[in-house]
Amino acid sequence: MTPHDPDQAHDEVDHLVAAWRQERPDLDVEPLQVLSRVSRLARHLDRARRASFAEHGLESWEFDVLTALRRAGKPYELSPGALLRATLVTSGTMTNRIDRLAAAGLVRRRPDPEDRRGVLVSLTEAGLKRVDDAFADLLRREHELLAGLGQREQQALAGLLRTLLIPFDATDTGAH
């Protein structure tokens, strides 16, 4: 039995679907074939993410802020407003997060030279190292999660999931 042979391999979702088909033959339970698996994979991904972040002394929210700054490119800085848009939190929450990251030495604030009232938040060297190490570890774990699929299968799955997500992203003005 190989994991690529759908006629041979069975998972928990197969058992769940079979039970529902027996108990509720009047319902079309086909969506469970995909969406229950997506849900289960999301839980595995969440566990891998939390483990990766914990190994690097980070919480999920810290990783989100640090990666937003890292993706901005050199000098790895954004305004608090840009961080709000990137992380989808309230202004008060972001202020608290920046305060905590600054106290930990992972970010620093500096006056915005183009706006006397504004500030810019940037990664410190320690923040850059921490986020780079955590991101590399996360990608290693994500590769492990996808190890059962070849590159073409991963690309096909990514395309199918994109097709499903596009309508949701189009209606979510805060999507990134």
PDB file of N, CA, C and O in Angstrom, residues 15-82:
ATOM      1  N   HIS A  15     -13.145   7.042   7.044  1.00  0.00           N
ATOM      2  CA  HIS A  15     -14.011   6.392   8.034  1.00  0.00           C
ATOM      3  C   HIS A  15     -15.191   7.291   8.411  1.00  0.00           C
ATOM      4  O   HIS A  15     -16.324   6.827   8.527  1.00  0.00           O
ATOM      5  N   LEU A  16     -14.912   8.570   8.571  1.00  0.00           N
ATOM      6  CA  LEU A  16     -15.953   9.535   8.908  1.00  0.00           C
ATOM      7  C   LEU A  16     -17.004   9.608   7.796  1.00  0.00           C
ATOM      8  O   LEU A  16     -18.210   9.554   8.058  1.00  0.00           O
ATOM      9  N   VAL A  17     -16.549   9.695   6.561  1.00  0.00           N
ATOM     10  CA  VAL A  17     -17.463   9.781   5.417  1.00  0.00           C
ATOM     11  C   VAL A  17     -18.297   8.508   5.308  1.00  0.00           C
ATOM     12  O   VAL A  17     -19.512   8.562   5.088  1.00  0.00           O
ATOM     13  N   ALA A  18     -17.652   7.360   5.474  1.00  0.00           N
ATOM     14  CA  ALA A  18     -18.381   6.090   5.390  1.00  0.00           C
ATOM     15  C   ALA A  18     -19.467   6.019   6.457  1.00  0.00           C
ATOM     16  O   ALA A  18     -20.595   5.575   6.191  1.00  0.00           O
ATOM     17  N   ALA A  19     -19.140   6.477   7.670  1.00  0.00           N
ATOM     18  CA  ALA A  19     -20.130   6.444   8.751  1.00  0.00           C
ATOM     19  C   ALA A  19     -21.309   7.360   8.439  1.00  0.00           C
ATOM     20  O   ALA A  19     -22.470   6.992   8.655  1.00  0.00           O
ATOM     21  N   TRP A  20     -21.026   8.551   7.913  1.00  0.00           N
ATOM     22  CA  TRP A  20     -22.113   9.473   7.575  1.00  0.00           C
ATOM     23  C   TRP A  20     -22.958   8.940   6.420  1.00  0.00           C
ATOM     24  O   TRP A  20     -24.174   9.103   6.398  1.00  0.00           O
ATOM     25  N   ARG A  21     -22.312   8.315   5.471  1.00  0.00           N
ATOM     26  CA  ARG A  21     -23.076   7.744   4.354  1.00  0.00           C
ATOM     27  C   ARG A  21     -24.034   6.663   4.854  1.00  0.00           C
ATOM     28  O   ARG A  21     -25.139   6.537   4.345  1.00  0.00           O
ATOM     29  N   GLN A  22     -23.581   5.910   5.831  1.00  0.00           N
ATOM     30  CA  GLN A  22     -24.437   4.862   6.395  1.00  0.00           C
ATOM     31  C   GLN A  22     -25.568   5.471   7.221  1.00  0.00           C
ATOM     32  O   GLN A  22     -26.722   5.059   7.112  1.00  0.00           O
ATOM     33  N   GLU A  23     -25.241   6.461   8.032  1.00  0.00           N
ATOM     34  CA  GLU A  23     -26.233   7.048   8.941  1.00  0.00           C
ATOM     35  C   GLU A  23     -27.164   8.035   8.252  1.00  0.00           C
ATOM     36  O   GLU A  23     -28.308   8.191   8.659  1.00  0.00           O
ATOM     37  N   ARG A  24     -26.662   8.741   7.245  1.00  0.00           N
ATOM     38  CA  ARG A  24     -27.472   9.750   6.547  1.00  0.00           C
ATOM     39  C   ARG A  24     -27.335   9.589   5.035  1.00  0.00           C
ATOM     40  O   ARG A  24     -26.779  10.454   4.351  1.00  0.00           O
ATOM     41  N   PRO A  25     -27.840   8.484   4.484  1.00  0.00           N
ATOM     42  CA  PRO A  25     -27.713   8.269   3.039  1.00  0.00           C
ATOM     43  C   PRO A  25     -28.471   9.313   2.213  1.00  0.00           C
ATOM     44  O   PRO A  25     -28.240   9.437   1.015  1.00  0.00           O
ATOM     45  N   ASP A  26     -29.329  10.078   2.874  1.00  0.00           N
ATOM     46  CA  ASP A  26     -30.097  11.105   2.184  1.00  0.00           C
ATOM     47  C   ASP A  26     -29.281  12.370   1.922  1.00  0.00           C
ATOM     48  O   ASP A  26     -29.727  13.243   1.181  1.00  0.00           O
ATOM     49  N   LEU A  27     -28.082  12.478   2.518  1.00  0.00           N
ATOM     50  CA  LEU A  27     -27.256  13.671   2.368  1.00  0.00           C
ATOM     51  C   LEU A  27     -26.041  13.391   1.483  1.00  0.00           C
ATOM     52  O   LEU A  27     -25.452  12.306   1.533  1.00  0.00           O
ATOM     53  N   ASP A  28     -25.654  14.391   0.701  1.00  0.00           N
ATOM     54  CA  ASP A  28     -24.432  14.306  -0.094  1.00  0.00           C
ATOM     55  C   ASP A  28     -23.278  14.773   0.794  1.00  0.00           C
ATOM     56  O   ASP A  28     -23.133  15.969   1.066  1.00  0.00           O
ATOM     57  N   VAL A  29     -22.481  13.835   1.262  1.00  0.00           N
ATOM     58  CA  VAL A  29     -21.389  14.157   2.183  1.00  0.00           C
ATOM     59  C   VAL A  29     -20.041  14.351   1.465  1.00  0.00           C
ATOM     60  O   VAL A  29     -19.006  14.438   2.114  1.00  0.00           O
ATOM     61  N   GLU A  30     -20.069  14.457   0.143  1.00  0.00           N
ATOM     62  CA  GLU A  30     -18.827  14.625  -0.631  1.00  0.00           C
ATOM     63  C   GLU A  30     -17.967  15.797  -0.168  1.00  0.00           C
ATOM     64  O   GLU A  30     -16.743  15.681  -0.174  1.00  0.00           O
ATOM     65  N   PRO A  31     -18.537  16.955   0.222  1.00  0.00           N
ATOM     66  CA  PRO A  31     -17.654  18.044   0.664  1.00  0.00           C
ATOM     67  C   PRO A  31     -16.715  17.644   1.807  1.00  0.00           C
ATOM     68  O   PRO A  31     -15.618  18.186   1.928  1.00  0.00           O
ATOM     69  N   LEU A  32     -17.134  16.669   2.611  1.00  0.00           N
ATOM     70  CA  LEU A  32     -16.274  16.222   3.704  1.00  0.00           C
ATOM     71  C   LEU A  32     -14.965  15.627   3.187  1.00  0.00           C
ATOM     72  O   LEU A  32     -13.941  15.700   3.871  1.00  0.00           O
ATOM     73  N   GLN A  33     -14.994  15.046   1.993  1.00  0.00           N
ATOM     74  CA  GLN A  33     -13.786  14.443   1.421  1.00  0.00           C
ATOM     75  C   GLN A  33     -12.652  15.468   1.339  1.00  0.00           C
ATOM     76  O   GLN A  33     -11.496  15.140   1.597  1.00  0.00           O
ATOM     77  N   VAL A  34     -12.988  16.688   0.989  1.00  0.00           N
ATOM     78  CA  VAL A  34     -11.975  17.741   0.848  1.00  0.00           C
ATOM     79  C   VAL A  34     -11.862  18.567   2.121  1.00  0.00           C
ATOM     80  O   VAL A  34     -10.776  18.727   2.690  1.00  0.00           O
ATOM     81  N   LEU A  35     -12.976  19.093   2.583  1.00  0.00           N
ATOM     82  CA  LEU A  35     -12.912  20.100   3.642  1.00  0.00           C
ATOM     83  C   LEU A  35     -12.536  19.523   5.001  1.00  0.00           C
ATOM     84  O   LEU A  35     -11.861  20.195   5.790  1.00  0.00           O
ATOM     85  N   SER A  36     -12.913  18.298   5.289  1.00  0.00           N
ATOM     86  CA  SER A  36     -12.462  17.692   6.542  1.00  0.00           C
ATOM     87  C   SER A  36     -10.961  17.451   6.499  1.00  0.00           C
ATOM     88  O   SER A  36     -10.273  17.607   7.506  1.00  0.00           O
ATOM     89  N   ARG A  37     -10.450  17.096   5.342  1.00  0.00           N
ATOM     90  CA  ARG A  37      -8.996  16.916   5.221  1.00  0.00           C
ATOM     91  C   ARG A  37      -8.272  18.261   5.343  1.00  0.00           C
ATOM     92  O   ARG A  37      -7.218  18.346   5.973  1.00  0.00           O
ATOM     93  N   VAL A  38      -8.825  19.296   4.739  1.00  0.00           N
ATOM     94  CA  VAL A  38      -8.221  20.626   4.874  1.00  0.00           C
ATOM     95  C   VAL A  38      -8.205  21.037   6.345  1.00  0.00           C
ATOM     96  O   VAL A  38      -7.194  21.541   6.852  1.00  0.00           O
ATOM     97  N   SER A  39      -9.292  20.797   7.046  1.00  0.00           N
ATOM     98  CA  SER A  39      -9.381  21.142   8.459  1.00  0.00           C
ATOM     99  C   SER A  39      -8.347  20.368   9.279  1.00  0.00           C
ATOM    100  O   SER A  39      -7.661  20.936  10.138  1.00  0.00           O
ATOM    101  N   ARG A  40      -8.226  19.086   9.022  1.00  0.00           N
ATOM    102  CA  ARG A  40      -7.254  18.271   9.753  1.00  0.00           C
ATOM    103  C   ARG A  40      -5.828  18.724   9.442  1.00  0.00           C
ATOM    104  O   ARG A  40      -4.976  18.802  10.332  1.00  0.00           O
ATOM    105  N   LEU A  41      -5.553  19.023   8.175  1.00  0.00           N
ATOM    106  CA  LEU A  41      -4.223  19.520   7.807  1.00  0.00           C
ATOM    107  C   LEU A  41      -3.932  20.859   8.486  1.00  0.00           C
ATOM    108  O   LEU A  41      -2.800  21.112   8.910  1.00  0.00           O
ATOM    109  N   ALA A  42      -4.948  21.707   8.585  1.00  0.00           N
ATOM    110  CA  ALA A  42      -4.760  23.004   9.249  1.00  0.00           C
ATOM    111  C   ALA A  42      -4.353  22.806  10.710  1.00  0.00           C
ATOM    112  O   ALA A  42      -3.498  23.543  11.226  1.00  0.00           O
ATOM    113  N   ARG A  43      -4.942  21.818  11.367  1.00  0.00           N
ATOM    114  CA  ARG A  43      -4.563  21.543  12.763  1.00  0.00           C
ATOM    115  C   ARG A  43      -3.112  21.064  12.839  1.00  0.00           C
ATOM    116  O   ARG A  43      -2.362  21.482  13.717  1.00  0.00           O
ATOM    117  N   HIS A  44      -2.707  20.187  11.912  1.00  0.00           N
ATOM    118  CA  HIS A  44      -1.318  19.724  11.908  1.00  0.00           C
ATOM    119  C   HIS A  44      -0.361  20.884  11.626  1.00  0.00           C
ATOM    120  O   HIS A  44       0.694  20.986  12.257  1.00  0.00           O
ATOM    121  N   LEU A  45      -0.736  21.740  10.699  1.00  0.00           N
ATOM    122  CA  LEU A  45       0.091  22.899  10.389  1.00  0.00           C
ATOM    123  C   LEU A  45       0.190  23.828  11.599  1.00  0.00           C
ATOM    124  O   LEU A  45       1.266  24.324  11.928  1.00  0.00           O
ATOM    125  N   ASP A  46      -0.922  24.056  12.275  1.00  0.00           N
ATOM    126  CA  ASP A  46      -0.914  24.914  13.456  1.00  0.00           C
ATOM    127  C   ASP A  46       0.023  24.354  14.525  1.00  0.00           C
ATOM    128  O   ASP A  46       0.791  25.097  15.127  1.00  0.00           O
ATOM    129  N   ARG A  47      -0.011  23.043  14.741  1.00  0.00           N
ATOM    130  CA  ARG A  47       0.899  22.427  15.715  1.00  0.00           C
ATOM    131  C   ARG A  47       2.357  22.620  15.293  1.00  0.00           C
ATOM    132  O   ARG A  47       3.211  22.937  16.127  1.00  0.00           O
ATOM    133  N   ALA A  48       2.644  22.399  14.012  1.00  0.00           N
ATOM    134  CA  ALA A  48       4.015  22.565  13.519  1.00  0.00           C
ATOM    135  C   ALA A  48       4.476  24.011  13.668  1.00  0.00           C
ATOM    136  O   ALA A  48       5.615  24.271  14.073  1.00  0.00           O
ATOM    137  N   ARG A  49       3.579  24.948  13.367  1.00  0.00           N
ATOM    138  CA  ARG A  49       3.924  26.363  13.490  1.00  0.00           C
ATOM    139  C   ARG A  49       4.219  26.720  14.946  1.00  0.00           C
ATOM    140  O   ARG A  49       5.235  27.350  15.246  1.00  0.00           O
ATOM    141  N   ARG A  50       3.318  26.311  15.854  1.00  0.00           N
ATOM    142  CA  ARG A  50       3.529  26.634  17.263  1.00  0.00           C
ATOM    143  C   ARG A  50       4.826  26.023  17.796  1.00  0.00           C
ATOM    144  O   ARG A  50       5.559  26.676  18.547  1.00  0.00           O
ATOM    145  N   ALA A  51       5.126  24.780  17.395  1.00  0.00           N
ATOM    146  CA  ALA A  51       6.364  24.130  17.840  1.00  0.00           C
ATOM    147  C   ALA A  51       7.581  24.875  17.298  1.00  0.00           C
ATOM    148  O   ALA A  51       8.559  25.094  18.025  1.00  0.00           O
ATOM    149  N   SER A  52       7.530  25.258  16.043  1.00  0.00           N
ATOM    150  CA  SER A  52       8.642  25.985  15.439  1.00  0.00           C
ATOM    151  C   SER A  52       8.861  27.318  16.146  1.00  0.00           C
ATOM    152  O   SER A  52       9.992  27.672  16.489  1.00  0.00           O
ATOM    153  N   PHE A  53       7.787  28.053  16.363  1.00  0.00           N
ATOM    154  CA  PHE A  53       7.912  29.358  17.013  1.00  0.00           C
ATOM    155  C   PHE A  53       8.441  29.199  18.437  1.00  0.00           C
ATOM    156  O   PHE A  53       9.304  29.954  18.882  1.00  0.00           O
ATOM    157  N   ALA A  54       7.922  28.213  19.160  1.00  0.00           N
ATOM    158  CA  ALA A  54       8.340  28.001  20.553  1.00  0.00           C
ATOM    159  C   ALA A  54       9.835  27.691  20.630  1.00  0.00           C
ATOM    160  O   ALA A  54      10.522  28.160  21.544  1.00  0.00           O
ATOM    161  N   GLU A  55      10.343  26.911  19.682  1.00  0.00           N
ATOM    162  CA  GLU A  55      11.782  26.601  19.677  1.00  0.00           C
ATOM    163  C   GLU A  55      12.625  27.858  19.528  1.00  0.00           C
ATOM    164  O   GLU A  55      13.793  27.865  19.889  1.00  0.00           O
ATOM    165  N   HIS A  56      12.037  28.897  18.980  1.00  0.00           N
ATOM    166  CA  HIS A  56      12.765  30.143  18.770  1.00  0.00           C
ATOM    167  C   HIS A  56      12.299  31.245  19.720  1.00  0.00           C
ATOM    168  O   HIS A  56      12.595  32.423  19.509  1.00  0.00           O
ATOM    169  N   GLY A  57      11.575  30.844  20.760  1.00  0.00           N
ATOM    170  CA  GLY A  57      11.140  31.797  21.779  1.00  0.00           C
ATOM    171  C   GLY A  57      10.136  32.810  21.284  1.00  0.00           C
ATOM    172  O   GLY A  57      10.130  33.953  21.751  1.00  0.00           O
ATOM    173  N   LEU A  58       9.287  32.399  20.346  1.00  0.00           N
ATOM    174  CA  LEU A  58       8.305  33.324  19.774  1.00  0.00           C
ATOM    175  C   LEU A  58       6.885  32.797  19.938  1.00  0.00           C
ATOM    176  O   LEU A  58       6.654  31.593  19.915  1.00  0.00           O
ATOM    177  N   GLU A  59       5.968  33.730  20.058  1.00  0.00           N
ATOM    178  CA  GLU A  59       4.546  33.433  19.979  1.00  0.00           C
ATOM    179  C   GLU A  59       4.124  33.682  18.534  1.00  0.00           C
ATOM    180  O   GLU A  59       4.811  34.390  17.787  1.00  0.00           O
ATOM    181  N   SER A  60       2.966  33.152  18.156  1.00  0.00           N
ATOM    182  CA  SER A  60       2.481  33.340  16.782  1.00  0.00           C
ATOM    183  C   SER A  60       2.367  34.812  16.415  1.00  0.00           C
ATOM    184  O   SER A  60       2.745  35.216  15.313  1.00  0.00           O
ATOM    185  N   TRP A  61       1.831  35.631  17.318  1.00  0.00           N
ATOM    186  CA  TRP A  61       1.658  37.049  17.015  1.00  0.00           C
ATOM    187  C   TRP A  61       3.005  37.730  16.827  1.00  0.00           C
ATOM    188  O   TRP A  61       3.137  38.633  15.994  1.00  0.00           O
ATOM    189  N   GLU A  62       4.026  37.314  17.598  1.00  0.00           N
ATOM    190  CA  GLU A  62       5.352  37.908  17.438  1.00  0.00           C
ATOM    191  C   GLU A  62       5.919  37.558  16.059  1.00  0.00           C
ATOM    192  O   GLU A  62       6.478  38.422  15.375  1.00  0.00           O
ATOM    193  N   PHE A  63       5.752  36.304  15.672  1.00  0.00           N
ATOM    194  CA  PHE A  63       6.216  35.872  14.359  1.00  0.00           C
ATOM    195  C   PHE A  63       5.524  36.681  13.264  1.00  0.00           C
ATOM    196  O   PHE A  63       6.165  37.116  12.308  1.00  0.00           O
ATOM    197  N   ASP A  64       4.213  36.898  13.403  1.00  0.00           N
ATOM    198  CA  ASP A  64       3.468  37.660  12.400  1.00  0.00           C
ATOM    199  C   ASP A  64       4.026  39.067  12.224  1.00  0.00           C
ATOM    200  O   ASP A  64       4.212  39.535  11.097  1.00  0.00           O
ATOM    201  N   VAL A  65       4.301  39.750  13.327  1.00  0.00           N
ATOM    202  CA  VAL A  65       4.824  41.119  13.243  1.00  0.00           C
ATOM    203  C   VAL A  65       6.245  41.115  12.679  1.00  0.00           C
ATOM    204  O   VAL A  65       6.571  41.902  11.780  1.00  0.00           O
ATOM    205  N   LEU A  66       7.074  40.209  13.187  1.00  0.00           N
ATOM    206  CA  LEU A  66       8.461  40.165  12.726  1.00  0.00           C
ATOM    207  C   LEU A  66       8.557  39.801  11.243  1.00  0.00           C
ATOM    208  O   LEU A  66       9.370  40.372  10.511  1.00  0.00           O
ATOM    209  N   THR A  67       7.718  38.876  10.788  1.00  0.00           N
ATOM    210  CA  THR A  67       7.770  38.513   9.365  1.00  0.00           C
ATOM    211  C   THR A  67       7.225  39.631   8.485  1.00  0.00           C
ATOM    212  O   THR A  67       7.695  39.802   7.353  1.00  0.00           O
ATOM    213  N   ALA A  68       6.276  40.396   8.977  1.00  0.00           N
ATOM    214  CA  ALA A  68       5.793  41.544   8.198  1.00  0.00           C
ATOM    215  C   ALA A  68       6.937  42.528   7.981  1.00  0.00           C
ATOM    216  O   ALA A  68       7.118  43.057   6.877  1.00  0.00           O
ATOM    217  N   LEU A  69       7.709  42.760   9.023  1.00  0.00           N
ATOM    218  CA  LEU A  69       8.862  43.659   8.901  1.00  0.00           C
ATOM    219  C   LEU A  69       9.923  43.052   7.984  1.00  0.00           C
ATOM    220  O   LEU A  69      10.497  43.751   7.135  1.00  0.00           O
ATOM    221  N   ARG A  70      10.176  41.764   8.118  1.00  0.00           N
ATOM    222  CA  ARG A  70      11.207  41.095   7.310  1.00  0.00           C
ATOM    223  C   ARG A  70      10.840  41.123   5.825  1.00  0.00           C
ATOM    224  O   ARG A  70      11.685  41.369   4.970  1.00  0.00           O
ATOM    225  N   ARG A  71       9.561  40.885   5.516  1.00  0.00           N
ATOM    226  CA  ARG A  71       9.117  40.885   4.116  1.00  0.00           C
ATOM    227  C   ARG A  71       9.202  42.276   3.491  1.00  0.00           C
ATOM    228  O   ARG A  71       9.247  42.402   2.263  1.00  0.00           O
ATOM    229  N   ALA A  72       9.226  43.309   4.320  1.00  0.00           N
ATOM    230  CA  ALA A  72       9.293  44.678   3.800  1.00  0.00           C
ATOM    231  C   ALA A  72      10.643  44.957   3.124  1.00  0.00           C
ATOM    232  O   ALA A  72      10.764  45.906   2.356  1.00  0.00           O
ATOM    233  N   GLY A  73      11.628  44.118   3.382  1.00  0.00           N
ATOM    234  CA  GLY A  73      12.955  44.328   2.809  1.00  0.00           C
ATOM    235  C   GLY A  73      13.717  45.395   3.571  1.00  0.00           C
ATOM    236  O   GLY A  73      13.161  46.093   4.424  1.00  0.00           O
ATOM    237  N   LYS A  74      15.006  45.498   3.244  1.00  0.00           N
ATOM    238  CA  LYS A  74      15.846  46.472   3.955  1.00  0.00           C
ATOM    239  C   LYS A  74      15.248  47.845   3.833  1.00  0.00           C
ATOM    240  O   LYS A  74      14.792  48.206   2.755  1.00  0.00           O
ATOM    241  N   PRO A  75      15.211  48.614   4.869  1.00  0.00           N
ATOM    242  CA  PRO A  75      15.799  48.407   6.194  1.00  0.00           C
ATOM    243  C   PRO A  75      14.880  47.683   7.179  1.00  0.00           C
ATOM    244  O   PRO A  75      15.026  47.839   8.391  1.00  0.00           O
ATOM    245  N   TYR A  76      13.961  46.861   6.677  1.00  0.00           N
ATOM    246  CA  TYR A  76      13.065  46.058   7.514  1.00  0.00           C
ATOM    247  C   TYR A  76      12.283  46.931   8.490  1.00  0.00           C
ATOM    248  O   TYR A  76      12.278  46.713   9.691  1.00  0.00           O
ATOM    249  N   GLU A  77      11.601  47.919   7.935  1.00  0.00           N
ATOM    250  CA  GLU A  77      10.815  48.807   8.789  1.00  0.00           C
ATOM    251  C   GLU A  77       9.514  49.187   8.114  1.00  0.00           C
ATOM    252  O   GLU A  77       9.415  49.244   6.890  1.00  0.00           O
ATOM    253  N   LEU A  78       8.508  49.390   8.971  1.00  0.00           N
ATOM    254  CA  LEU A  78       7.176  49.788   8.528  1.00  0.00           C
ATOM    255  C   LEU A  78       6.587  50.732   9.558  1.00  0.00           C
ATOM    256  O   LEU A  78       7.006  50.748  10.717  1.00  0.00           O
ATOM    257  N   SER A  79       5.603  51.479   9.134  1.00  0.00           N
ATOM    258  CA  SER A  79       4.850  52.295  10.084  1.00  0.00           C
ATOM    259  C   SER A  79       3.923  51.368  10.871  1.00  0.00           C
ATOM    260  O   SER A  79       3.579  50.277  10.405  1.00  0.00           O
ATOM    261  N   PRO A  80       3.494  51.796  12.045  1.00  0.00           N
ATOM    262  CA  PRO A  80       2.513  50.991  12.773  1.00  0.00           C
ATOM    263  C   PRO A  80       1.238  50.757  11.956  1.00  0.00           C
ATOM    264  O   PRO A  80       0.646  49.674  12.023  1.00  0.00           O
ATOM    265  N   GLY A  81       0.840  51.713  11.145  1.00  0.00           N
ATOM    266  CA  GLY A  81      -0.341  51.535  10.293  1.00  0.00           C
ATOM    267  C   GLY A  81      -0.152  50.432   9.277  1.00  0.00           C
ATOM    268  O   GLY A  81      -1.056  49.634   9.021  1.00  0.00           O
ATOM    269  N   ALA A  82       1.035  50.375   8.678  1.00  0.00           N
ATOM    270  CA  ALA A  82       1.319  49.302   7.715  1.00  0.00           C
ATOM    271  C   ALA A  82       1.351  47.953   8.422  1.00  0.00           C
ATOM    272  O   ALA A  82       0.883  46.948   7.881  1.00  0.00           O
TER     273      ALA A  82
END
